[in-house]
mmCIF file of C-alpha atoms in Angstrom:
data_model
loop_
_atom_site.group_PDB
_atom_site.id
_atom_site.type_symbol
_atom_site.label_atom_id
_atom_site.label_comp_id
_atom_site.label_asym_id
_atom_site.label_seq_id
_atom_site.Cartn_x
_atom_site.Cartn_y
_atom_site.Cartn_z
ATOM 1 C CA MET A 507 -19.594 53.178 55.236
ATOM 2 C CA ALA A 508 -17.916 53.246 51.844
ATOM 3 C CA ASN A 509 -19.249 51.382 48.847
ATOM 4 C CA VAL A 510 -18.047 47.736 48.781
ATOM 5 C CA MET A 511 -16.521 48.141 45.305
ATOM 6 C CA GLN A 512 -14.584 51.230 46.440
ATOM 7 C CA MET A 513 -13.305 49.325 49.480
ATOM 8 C CA LEU A 514 -12.200 46.381 47.336
ATOM 9 C CA SER A 515 -10.477 48.729 44.914
ATOM 10 C CA GLY A 516 -8.737 50.500 47.801
ATOM 11 C CA ALA A 517 -7.656 47.193 49.353
ATOM 12 C CA SER A 518 -6.315 46.048 45.988
ATOM 13 C CA LEU A 519 -4.356 49.293 45.588
ATOM 14 C CA LEU A 520 -2.893 48.920 49.085
ATOM 15 C CA HIS A 521 -1.813 45.361 48.321
ATOM 16 C CA GLN A 522 -0.176 46.391 45.042
ATOM 17 C CA LEU A 523 1.525 49.378 46.672
ATOM 18 C CA ALA A 524 2.923 47.184 49.452
ATOM 19 C CA ARG A 525 4.366 44.836 46.836
ATOM 20 C CA ASP A 526 5.796 47.760 44.853
ATOM 21 C CA VAL A 527 7.433 49.276 47.940
ATOM 22 C CA THR A 528 8.976 45.919 48.864
ATOM 23 C CA THR A 529 10.215 45.387 45.298
ATOM 24 C CA THR A 530 11.776 48.861 45.234
ATOM 25 C CA LEU A 531 13.422 48.337 48.617
ATOM 26 C CA ASP A 532 14.690 44.887 47.609
ATOM 27 C CA ARG A 533 16.310 46.364 44.487
ATOM 28 C CA ARG A 534 17.979 49.163 46.421
ATOM 29 C CA LEU A 535 19.134 46.882 49.231
ATOM 30 C CA ALA A 536 20.513 44.222 46.845
ATOM 31 C CA PRO A 537 23.964 45.888 46.608
ATOM 32 C CA LEU A 538 24.166 45.560 50.418
ATOM 33 C CA GLY A 539 23.408 41.839 50.178
ATOM 34 C CA VAL A 540 20.114 41.844 52.087
ATOM 35 C CA THR A 541 16.389 41.809 51.360
ATOM 36 C CA THR A 542 13.847 44.204 52.848
ATOM 37 C CA GLN A 543 12.860 41.763 55.601
ATOM 38 C CA GLN A 544 16.472 40.898 56.382
ATOM 39 C CA ALA A 545 17.345 44.607 56.615
ATOM 40 C CA ALA A 546 14.356 45.274 58.896
ATOM 41 C CA LEU A 547 15.304 42.361 61.135
ATOM 42 C CA LEU A 548 18.953 43.443 61.298
ATOM 43 C CA HIS A 549 17.960 47.043 62.046
ATOM 44 C CA ASN A 550 15.615 45.939 64.842
ATOM 45 C CA ALA A 551 18.182 43.506 66.256
ATOM 46 C CA ALA A 552 20.873 46.211 66.355
ATOM 47 C CA SER A 553 19.722 47.412 69.779
ATOM 48 C CA GLY A 554 20.695 43.958 71.071
ATOM 49 C CA GLY A 555 19.044 41.309 73.160
ATOM 50 C CA ALA A 556 15.904 40.862 71.052
ATOM 51 C CA SER A 557 14.126 37.528 71.065
ATOM 52 C CA PRO A 558 12.984 35.923 67.820
ATOM 53 C CA ARG A 559 9.372 36.511 68.937
ATOM 54 C CA GLN A 560 9.982 40.250 69.417
ATOM 55 C CA LEU A 561 11.647 40.468 66.018
ATOM 56 C CA MET A 562 8.831 38.456 64.426
ATOM 57 C CA ALA A 563 6.350 41.185 65.303
ATOM 58 C CA ALA A 564 8.713 43.910 64.104
ATOM 59 C CA VAL A 565 9.264 42.400 60.651
ATOM 60 C CA GLY A 566 5.787 40.929 60.160
ATOM 61 C CA THR A 567 6.477 37.244 59.716
ATOM 62 C CA ASP A 568 5.508 33.943 61.287
ATOM 63 C CA THR A 569 7.643 31.380 63.130
ATOM 64 C CA ALA A 570 8.725 29.515 59.994
ATOM 65 C CA GLY A 571 9.537 32.773 58.200
ATOM 66 C CA MET A 572 11.529 34.008 61.195
ATOM 67 C CA THR A 573 13.563 30.812 61.317
ATOM 68 C CA LYS A 574 14.345 31.171 57.613
ATOM 69 C CA LEU A 575 15.306 34.860 58.027
ATOM 70 C CA LEU A 576 17.550 34.092 60.996
ATOM 71 C CA ASP A 577 19.189 31.172 59.171
ATOM 72 C CA ARG A 578 19.944 33.362 56.151
ATOM 73 C CA LEU A 579 21.307 36.265 58.189
ATOM 74 C CA GLU A 580 23.373 33.896 60.296
ATOM 75 C CA GLY A 581 24.684 32.264 57.105
ATOM 76 C CA LYS A 582 25.758 35.708 55.865
ATOM 77 C CA GLY A 583 27.577 36.320 59.142
ATOM 78 C CA LEU A 584 25.319 39.239 60.098
ATOM 79 C CA ILE A 585 23.653 37.885 63.259
ATOM 80 C CA GLU A 586 24.252 35.297 65.972
ATOM 81 C CA ARG A 587 21.828 33.380 68.126
ATOM 82 C CA ARG A 588 23.041 33.482 71.728
ATOM 83 C CA PRO A 589 21.625 31.843 74.846
ATOM 84 C CA ASN A 590 19.224 34.118 76.681
ATOM 85 C CA PRO A 591 20.867 34.895 80.023
ATOM 86 C CA GLY A 592 17.433 35.210 81.633
ATOM 87 C CA ASP A 593 15.981 31.976 80.201
ATOM 88 C CA ARG A 594 18.195 29.091 79.133
ATOM 89 C CA ARG A 595 15.388 27.643 76.992
ATOM 90 C CA SER A 596 15.458 30.603 74.610
ATOM 91 C CA VAL A 597 17.887 32.648 72.562
ATOM 92 C CA VAL A 598 18.497 36.308 71.830
ATOM 93 C CA ILE A 599 19.505 37.657 68.458
ATOM 94 C CA GLU A 600 22.666 39.752 68.354
ATOM 95 C CA PRO A 601 24.201 41.386 65.285
ATOM 96 C CA THR A 602 27.807 40.444 64.574
ATOM 97 C CA GLU A 603 30.438 43.123 63.998
ATOM 98 C CA GLN A 604 29.774 42.715 60.272
ATOM 99 C CA GLY A 605 26.027 43.126 60.889
ATOM 100 C CA LEU A 606 26.513 46.219 63.031
ATOM 101 C CA ALA A 607 28.754 47.703 60.349
ATOM 102 C CA LEU A 608 25.934 47.279 57.796
ATOM 103 C CA VAL A 609 23.181 48.850 59.928
ATOM 104 C CA PRO A 610 24.095 52.519 59.226
ATOM 105 C CA ALA A 611 23.735 51.890 55.478
ATOM 106 C CA LEU A 612 20.146 50.601 55.851
ATOM 107 C CA ALA A 613 18.298 53.691 57.103
ATOM 108 C CA PRO A 614 19.303 55.863 54.117
ATOM 109 C CA VAL A 615 17.842 53.275 51.734
ATOM 110 C CA PHE A 616 14.531 53.149 53.620
ATOM 111 C CA GLY A 617 14.555 56.965 53.836
ATOM 112 C CA ALA A 618 15.164 57.404 50.103
ATOM 113 C CA VAL A 619 12.277 55.099 49.221
ATOM 114 C CA ALA A 620 9.995 56.896 51.705
ATOM 115 C CA ARG A 621 10.939 60.264 50.184
ATOM 116 C CA GLN A 622 10.225 58.902 46.694
ATOM 117 C CA LEU A 623 6.903 57.455 47.860
ATOM 118 C CA PHE A 624 5.730 60.742 49.400
ATOM 119 C CA ASP A 625 7.187 63.063 46.760
ATOM 120 C CA GLY A 626 4.770 65.940 46.150
ATOM 121 C CA PHE A 627 2.739 65.300 49.321
ATOM 122 C CA SER A 628 2.391 68.055 51.906
ATOM 123 C CA ASP A 629 3.202 67.381 55.568
ATOM 124 C CA ALA A 630 -0.535 67.464 56.298
ATOM 125 C CA GLU A 631 -1.245 64.897 53.573
ATOM 126 C CA VAL A 632 1.467 62.591 54.903
ATOM 127 C CA ALA A 633 0.083 62.943 58.441
ATOM 128 C CA SER A 634 -3.473 62.251 57.245
ATOM 129 C CA LEU A 635 -2.435 59.210 55.216
ATOM 130 C CA THR A 636 -0.325 57.867 58.077
ATOM 131 C CA SER A 637 -3.282 58.234 60.428
ATOM 132 C CA ALA A 638 -5.599 56.457 57.978
ATOM 133 C CA LEU A 639 -3.112 53.607 57.477
ATOM 134 C CA ARG A 640 -2.728 53.227 61.243
ATOM 135 C CA ARG A 641 -6.523 52.958 61.558
ATOM 136 C CA LEU A 642 -6.624 50.347 58.793
ATOM 137 C CA GLY A 643 -4.051 48.305 60.680
ATOM 138 C CA GLU A 644 -5.999 48.642 63.918
ATOM 139 C CA ASN A 645 -9.162 47.507 62.134
ATOM 140 C CA LEU A 646 -7.413 44.392 60.837
ATOM 141 C CA ASN A 647 -5.938 43.602 64.242
ATOM 142 C CA SER A 648 -9.070 44.205 66.273
ATOM 143 C CA SER A 649 -10.614 41.149 67.872
ATOM 144 C CA VAL A 650 -14.099 42.141 66.738
ATOM 145 C CA PRO A 651 -14.834 40.965 63.189
ATOM 146 C CA ALA A 652 -16.275 43.597 60.875
ATOM 147 C CA PRO A 653 -19.956 43.192 59.971
ATOM 148 C CA GLY A 654 -20.631 41.859 56.542
#
C-alpha cells in the first residue's frame, strides 16, 4: 500500500483537479446560460422519462441539490416535471423544446475540456488513468470500509 502522505497528496490533487475541471466547464458553459451540473442534468434528461432519483445519480447530487437544480432549469424554461404515467406519486423530467435545442451545444463544450485535460497524453495513458479513476470510485463506493 502507498505511503499515507503520498495518498493524502494524491487525494488533495484529485480534489483540486475536480474543482478546476468544474470551474473551466462552468466558464465555458456560461454563454449557454447553464452550469456544469445543469448541463449534465439536461443532457441526461434529453433521452426522456428520467426520474429525479435517476438523474440524481447521474449528476452526483443529493435530494436537496436535485430539487434546486430542477427548480433552476424549470425557471429557465429548459425542463418540465410531468406526472409519471406508471406511478402517479412521482414525476418524470422532460426537456422542453428550448432545452432540447440546447442539448447539442453541450457535448462540444464537455469534449473541448476533456481534450484540453488530456492534451499530450497517449491513448494508453488515458486508458490507464481512466481505469485507475474507476477503481478509486469503486473503492469509495464499496460497502467495506478501508483499514486504517
